XYZ file of C-alpha atoms in Angstrom:
351
model
C -44.179 -21.437 40.676
C -43.596 -20.719 36.980
C -39.909 -19.666 37.071
C -36.816 -21.453 36.667
C -33.295 -20.445 36.758
C -30.093 -22.095 35.140
C -26.702 -21.133 35.515
C -24.308 -21.622 32.334
C -20.777 -21.464 32.825
C -19.274 -18.976 30.093
C -15.934 -19.967 28.585
C -13.840 -18.995 25.653
C -15.381 -21.787 23.809
C -18.526 -19.697 23.589
C -16.670 -17.174 21.653
C -17.554 -15.050 19.913
C -21.118 -15.695 20.958
C -23.702 -18.141 21.862
C -27.319 -18.828 21.931
C -29.482 -20.166 24.749
C -32.288 -21.863 23.435
C -35.269 -22.871 25.834
C -38.372 -25.192 25.294
C -41.282 -25.196 27.732
C -43.818 -27.997 27.725
C -46.849 -28.108 30.130
C -48.999 -30.890 30.978
C -52.121 -31.288 28.509
C -55.208 -30.576 30.295
C -58.739 -31.416 28.857
C -60.320 -27.870 28.254
C -62.725 -26.413 25.902
C -60.197 -24.345 24.084
C -57.283 -25.059 21.785
C -54.537 -24.187 24.297
C -50.705 -24.059 23.301
C -48.826 -26.692 25.410
C -45.389 -26.102 23.983
C -43.412 -22.844 23.755
C -39.766 -22.197 22.519
C -37.468 -19.208 22.823
C -33.953 -18.287 22.179
C -31.487 -15.364 23.249
C -27.962 -14.469 22.201
C -25.204 -14.644 24.886
C -22.861 -11.908 23.773
C -19.350 -12.071 25.018
C -17.087 -9.069 25.630
C -15.142 -8.243 22.544
C -11.924 -6.595 24.568
C -9.845 -9.895 24.986
C -9.807 -10.323 21.202
C -9.292 -6.495 20.411
C -6.076 -4.832 19.347
C -5.891 -1.071 19.593
C -4.547 0.358 16.199
C -3.298 4.079 15.670
C -2.092 5.471 12.456
C 0.524 8.436 12.724
C 0.725 10.215 9.225
C 0.997 13.772 8.130
C -1.931 15.777 7.453
C -0.826 16.888 4.362
C 1.645 15.730 1.610
C 2.536 16.637 -1.844
C 2.014 14.253 -5.015
C 5.045 12.274 -6.295
C 6.536 11.999 -2.858
C 6.882 9.334 -0.296
C 4.415 8.864 2.472
C 5.738 7.710 5.628
C 3.280 6.196 7.985
C 3.811 4.614 11.671
C 1.197 2.117 12.899
C 0.787 1.212 16.634
C -0.775 -1.917 17.641
C -1.399 -2.296 21.501
C -3.413 -4.728 23.591
C -6.432 -3.575 26.105
C -3.732 -3.044 28.519
C -1.941 -0.624 26.293
C 1.328 -3.097 26.016
C 2.833 -3.181 22.295
C 2.174 -6.380 20.531
C 3.687 -8.144 17.780
C 1.123 -8.360 14.921
C 0.771 -8.433 11.110
C -0.111 -5.009 9.567
C -1.703 -4.272 6.323
C -1.977 -0.986 5.165
C -4.043 0.511 2.342
C -4.227 4.086 1.066
C -7.078 4.761 -1.266
C -8.666 7.743 -3.019
C -11.445 8.955 -0.726
C -13.616 9.671 -3.510
C -13.509 5.893 -4.749
C -14.535 4.882 -1.159
C -17.608 7.259 -1.109
C -18.840 6.340 -4.409
C -18.740 2.511 -3.469
C -19.863 3.144 0.137
C -16.689 1.358 1.257
C -16.260 0.999 5.133
C -12.793 0.676 6.794
C -12.398 -2.882 7.570
C -13.287 -3.863 11.085
C -12.204 -7.622 11.779
C -13.336 -7.430 15.605
C -17.134 -6.516 14.364
C -16.826 -9.092 11.494
C -15.602 -12.245 13.425
C -17.701 -11.051 16.412
C -20.800 -10.394 14.999
C -24.178 -11.814 16.024
C -24.905 -14.786 13.735
C -28.056 -17.005 13.800
C -28.080 -20.171 16.010
C -26.413 -23.069 14.423
C -29.231 -25.500 15.372
C -32.690 -26.361 14.002
C -35.736 -27.264 16.189
C -38.038 -29.829 14.693
C -41.770 -29.982 15.396
C -44.984 -30.453 13.606
C -45.764 -26.797 13.093
C -43.108 -26.453 10.513
C -45.133 -28.857 8.406
C -48.280 -26.550 8.532
C -46.399 -23.233 7.561
C -45.709 -22.655 3.678
C -41.918 -22.993 3.070
C -40.074 -21.060 0.395
C -36.869 -22.045 -0.983
C -33.574 -19.935 0.012
C -32.623 -19.914 -3.672
C -36.023 -18.626 -4.839
C -36.436 -16.047 -2.040
C -32.736 -14.742 -1.968
C -32.065 -14.305 -5.871
C -33.165 -11.132 -7.385
C -35.252 -11.163 -10.773
C -33.228 -10.765 -13.753
C -34.201 -9.661 -17.021
C -34.263 -12.233 -19.991
C -33.813 -12.128 -23.620
C -30.773 -11.243 -25.966
C -31.323 -7.185 -25.486
C -27.942 -7.215 -23.319
C -25.992 -8.482 -26.443
C -27.471 -5.761 -28.522
C -26.879 -3.033 -26.069
C -23.140 -4.011 -25.852
C -22.836 -3.271 -29.588
C -23.698 0.241 -28.962
C -20.875 1.010 -26.353
C -17.806 2.926 -27.534
C -15.312 0.756 -29.310
C -12.360 2.943 -28.512
C -11.111 2.306 -24.900
C -8.820 4.776 -23.040
C -7.964 4.859 -19.425
C -9.635 8.399 -18.438
C -9.594 8.153 -14.872
C -6.552 6.426 -13.079
C -7.731 5.292 -9.510
C -5.628 5.658 -6.693
C -5.216 2.538 -4.508
C -2.243 1.589 -2.565
C -1.116 -1.528 -0.403
C 1.154 -2.864 1.561
C 0.608 -6.123 3.380
C 2.413 -8.665 5.406
C 4.476 -6.328 7.457
C 5.245 -7.243 11.009
C 5.359 -5.010 14.080
C 8.476 -5.059 16.464
C 8.230 -5.976 20.025
C 6.999 -2.546 20.928
C 4.242 -2.843 18.503
C 5.461 -0.292 16.063
C 5.948 -0.535 12.372
C 7.067 2.094 9.725
C 5.508 1.799 6.079
C 6.457 3.861 3.288
C 4.017 4.594 0.010
C 4.938 6.062 -3.232
C 2.151 8.834 -3.978
C 1.298 9.184 -7.539
C 0.187 12.148 -9.417
C -2.943 12.833 -7.302
C -4.909 15.595 -5.659
C -7.247 15.157 -3.413
C -8.125 13.335 0.024
C -6.644 9.574 0.757
C -7.919 7.403 3.174
C -5.240 5.359 5.125
C -6.653 2.026 6.459
C -4.743 -0.313 8.584
C -5.754 -3.970 9.794
C -3.510 -5.647 12.391
C -3.698 -9.306 13.271
C -2.002 -11.299 16.032
C -2.281 -14.887 16.959
C -5.669 -14.480 18.696
C -6.616 -10.564 18.399
C -7.173 -8.265 15.794
C -7.978 -4.571 15.147
C -8.184 -1.824 12.663
C -7.826 2.221 12.235
C -8.141 4.814 9.559
C -6.981 8.223 8.997
C -7.380 10.990 6.018
C -4.385 12.426 4.459
C -4.722 15.478 2.127
C -2.590 15.392 -1.272
C -1.993 18.558 -3.178
C 0.132 21.128 -4.324
C 0.125 24.981 -3.401
C -0.175 25.609 -7.011
C -3.242 23.502 -8.421
C -4.452 23.230 -12.023
C -7.900 21.975 -12.695
C -8.863 20.991 -16.340
C -12.152 19.601 -17.773
C -12.737 17.726 -21.010
C -15.681 15.624 -22.458
C -15.992 11.989 -21.918
C -15.263 11.436 -25.661
C -14.937 13.030 -29.082
C -15.946 11.977 -32.649
C -14.026 13.004 -35.840
C -14.457 16.711 -36.424
C -15.781 17.592 -32.827
C -14.523 21.015 -31.291
C -14.641 21.370 -27.644
C -13.377 23.862 -25.277
C -10.987 22.851 -22.747
C -11.388 25.212 -19.535
C -8.397 25.370 -17.248
C -8.493 26.944 -13.482
C -5.394 27.927 -11.919
C -5.249 28.298 -8.153
C -2.132 30.039 -6.499
C -1.853 29.244 -2.697
C 2.068 29.356 -2.642
C 2.130 32.423 -0.505
C 3.385 34.694 -3.205
C 2.854 35.803 -6.655
C 4.240 35.308 -10.175
C 3.983 34.357 -13.810
C 1.869 31.318 -14.490
C 2.380 29.595 -17.781
C 0.174 26.685 -19.259
C 0.899 24.690 -22.256
C -1.267 22.102 -23.987
C 0.292 19.175 -26.016
C -1.858 16.685 -27.983
C -0.905 13.279 -29.236
C -3.178 11.076 -31.324
C -6.085 12.188 -33.231
C -6.715 15.295 -31.487
C -4.963 18.684 -31.537
C -5.190 22.232 -30.146
C -7.012 24.831 -32.367
C -5.048 27.826 -31.907
C -2.702 29.019 -29.163
C -1.565 25.994 -27.254
C 0.366 28.100 -24.719
C -1.158 30.863 -22.391
C 0.161 32.987 -19.423
C -1.141 35.014 -16.732
C 0.328 36.804 -13.836
C -1.008 35.591 -10.365
C -1.261 37.004 -6.981
C -1.394 34.953 -3.803
C -4.634 33.055 -3.316
C -6.035 33.986 -6.817
C -7.977 31.787 -9.101
C -7.690 32.457 -12.795
C -9.561 30.539 -15.444
C -8.067 29.914 -18.981
C -9.665 28.310 -22.174
C -8.152 26.142 -24.774
C -9.910 24.819 -28.135
C -9.417 21.072 -28.905
C -10.620 19.439 -31.908
C -10.691 15.677 -33.009
C -9.053 15.082 -36.468
C -10.601 12.737 -39.199
C -9.176 9.241 -37.474
C -10.414 7.450 -34.524
C -8.420 5.969 -31.474
C -7.408 7.199 -28.180
C -5.945 10.838 -27.977
C -3.624 12.066 -25.204
C -3.687 15.564 -23.991
C -0.778 16.531 -21.795
C -0.926 19.630 -19.762
C 1.858 21.461 -18.304
C 1.754 24.390 -15.895
C 4.505 26.283 -13.953
C 4.472 29.133 -11.466
C 7.862 29.992 -10.233
C 9.447 26.750 -8.708
C 6.229 25.100 -8.789
C 5.378 22.736 -11.887
C 2.315 20.572 -12.558
C 1.972 18.021 -15.377
C -1.482 16.314 -16.071
C -2.099 13.589 -18.710
C -5.708 12.972 -19.684
C -6.733 10.337 -22.354
C -9.803 10.833 -24.272
C -11.379 8.473 -26.955
C -11.949 9.754 -30.290
C -14.825 7.473 -31.202
C -16.445 6.729 -34.648
C -19.210 9.129 -35.526
C -21.513 5.905 -36.709
C -22.864 3.295 -34.440
C -22.109 -0.515 -35.222
C -22.568 -1.610 -38.377
C -23.437 -5.211 -39.941
C -22.959 -6.079 -43.346
C -24.121 -9.420 -44.879
C -24.542 -10.865 -48.173
C -24.937 -14.153 -50.024
C -23.071 -16.286 -52.827
C -23.976 -19.309 -54.690
C -21.527 -22.355 -54.897
C -22.143 -24.857 -57.379
C -21.709 -28.314 -56.356
C -18.002 -29.510 -56.602
C -16.542 -25.808 -57.028
C -15.018 -23.540 -54.710
C -15.312 -19.866 -54.206
C -13.168 -17.050 -52.610
C -15.075 -14.891 -50.358
C -14.000 -11.079 -50.107
C -14.652 -9.384 -46.695
C -15.321 -5.533 -46.710
C -12.233 -3.891 -45.481
C -11.881 -0.465 -43.470
C -13.201 -1.691 -40.206
C -11.936 0.017 -37.084
C -9.298 -2.459 -35.721
C -10.354 -4.726 -33.115
C -14.034 -4.248 -33.543
C -14.696 -6.843 -36.442
C -16.288 -10.375 -35.292
């Protein structure tokens, strides 16, 4: 018949997966047609992932307040449910950052057992008849040329400020006990939102991962909005929204303090009586002074025993774009001259 069967012993040496390649060659017969006398095929052999997998579980509170300690318990077990000694790495990252970067929780099992192409090559005359394209040419994207990038960099804001402080906490190299348990504490900074806990565990020949979300918030929250930058003389309205979820009512007080080339135009303090689960909007006027540089705007709010403090850095950039000044001077042979460069440059921008 035209069927053949082969038995291949599957051992741990084939892990994480293997490829079975087959070549079939038939006898050349004198026919009037251009028949094919050789055929090849390859099929992957996927191995069970269970023997190399660890079951990782995270135990943490669903909600926590900022500026407190987050106690996380990580449990590591094998396929039989027995605790395993393993090295654990724990990360707590702002879920917003993970969403913006499309970051997936690391899964070492899928990575190390992923299907990969066969590490062998078959040689025949057919490859000489097909067009070939180098890997370098086909895999590299086209880039724009010229010096436009250098010119565009000159239009960037020369005043740097750290407006948004990303939250990414890390604790690595922690070993579980004989029962497969380990407790890790993280210091939560001033933050409001959802954090993703990601734990990766590795033993001598097994690995695994898990994730869990934790909400970080206060019962009394304050949300302020400011522009990305100001120029000297600019004036903006700073809206502040207060939300009372403390379960009671009271007098909410908000104070705005400015440092650097910005100041509050008008009242810098405002107060409102708030009922439970009530939202109240407030407005403050912020104006940039005549100088440039990073400005710091500090917001302090209180409602009963609850206090909130928020610090925002906003750059006050020059009103004009990058300027270039040039000139010429003639120096007779054998003489020297002193060049005077124009002053009043913004510090750190001259080159």
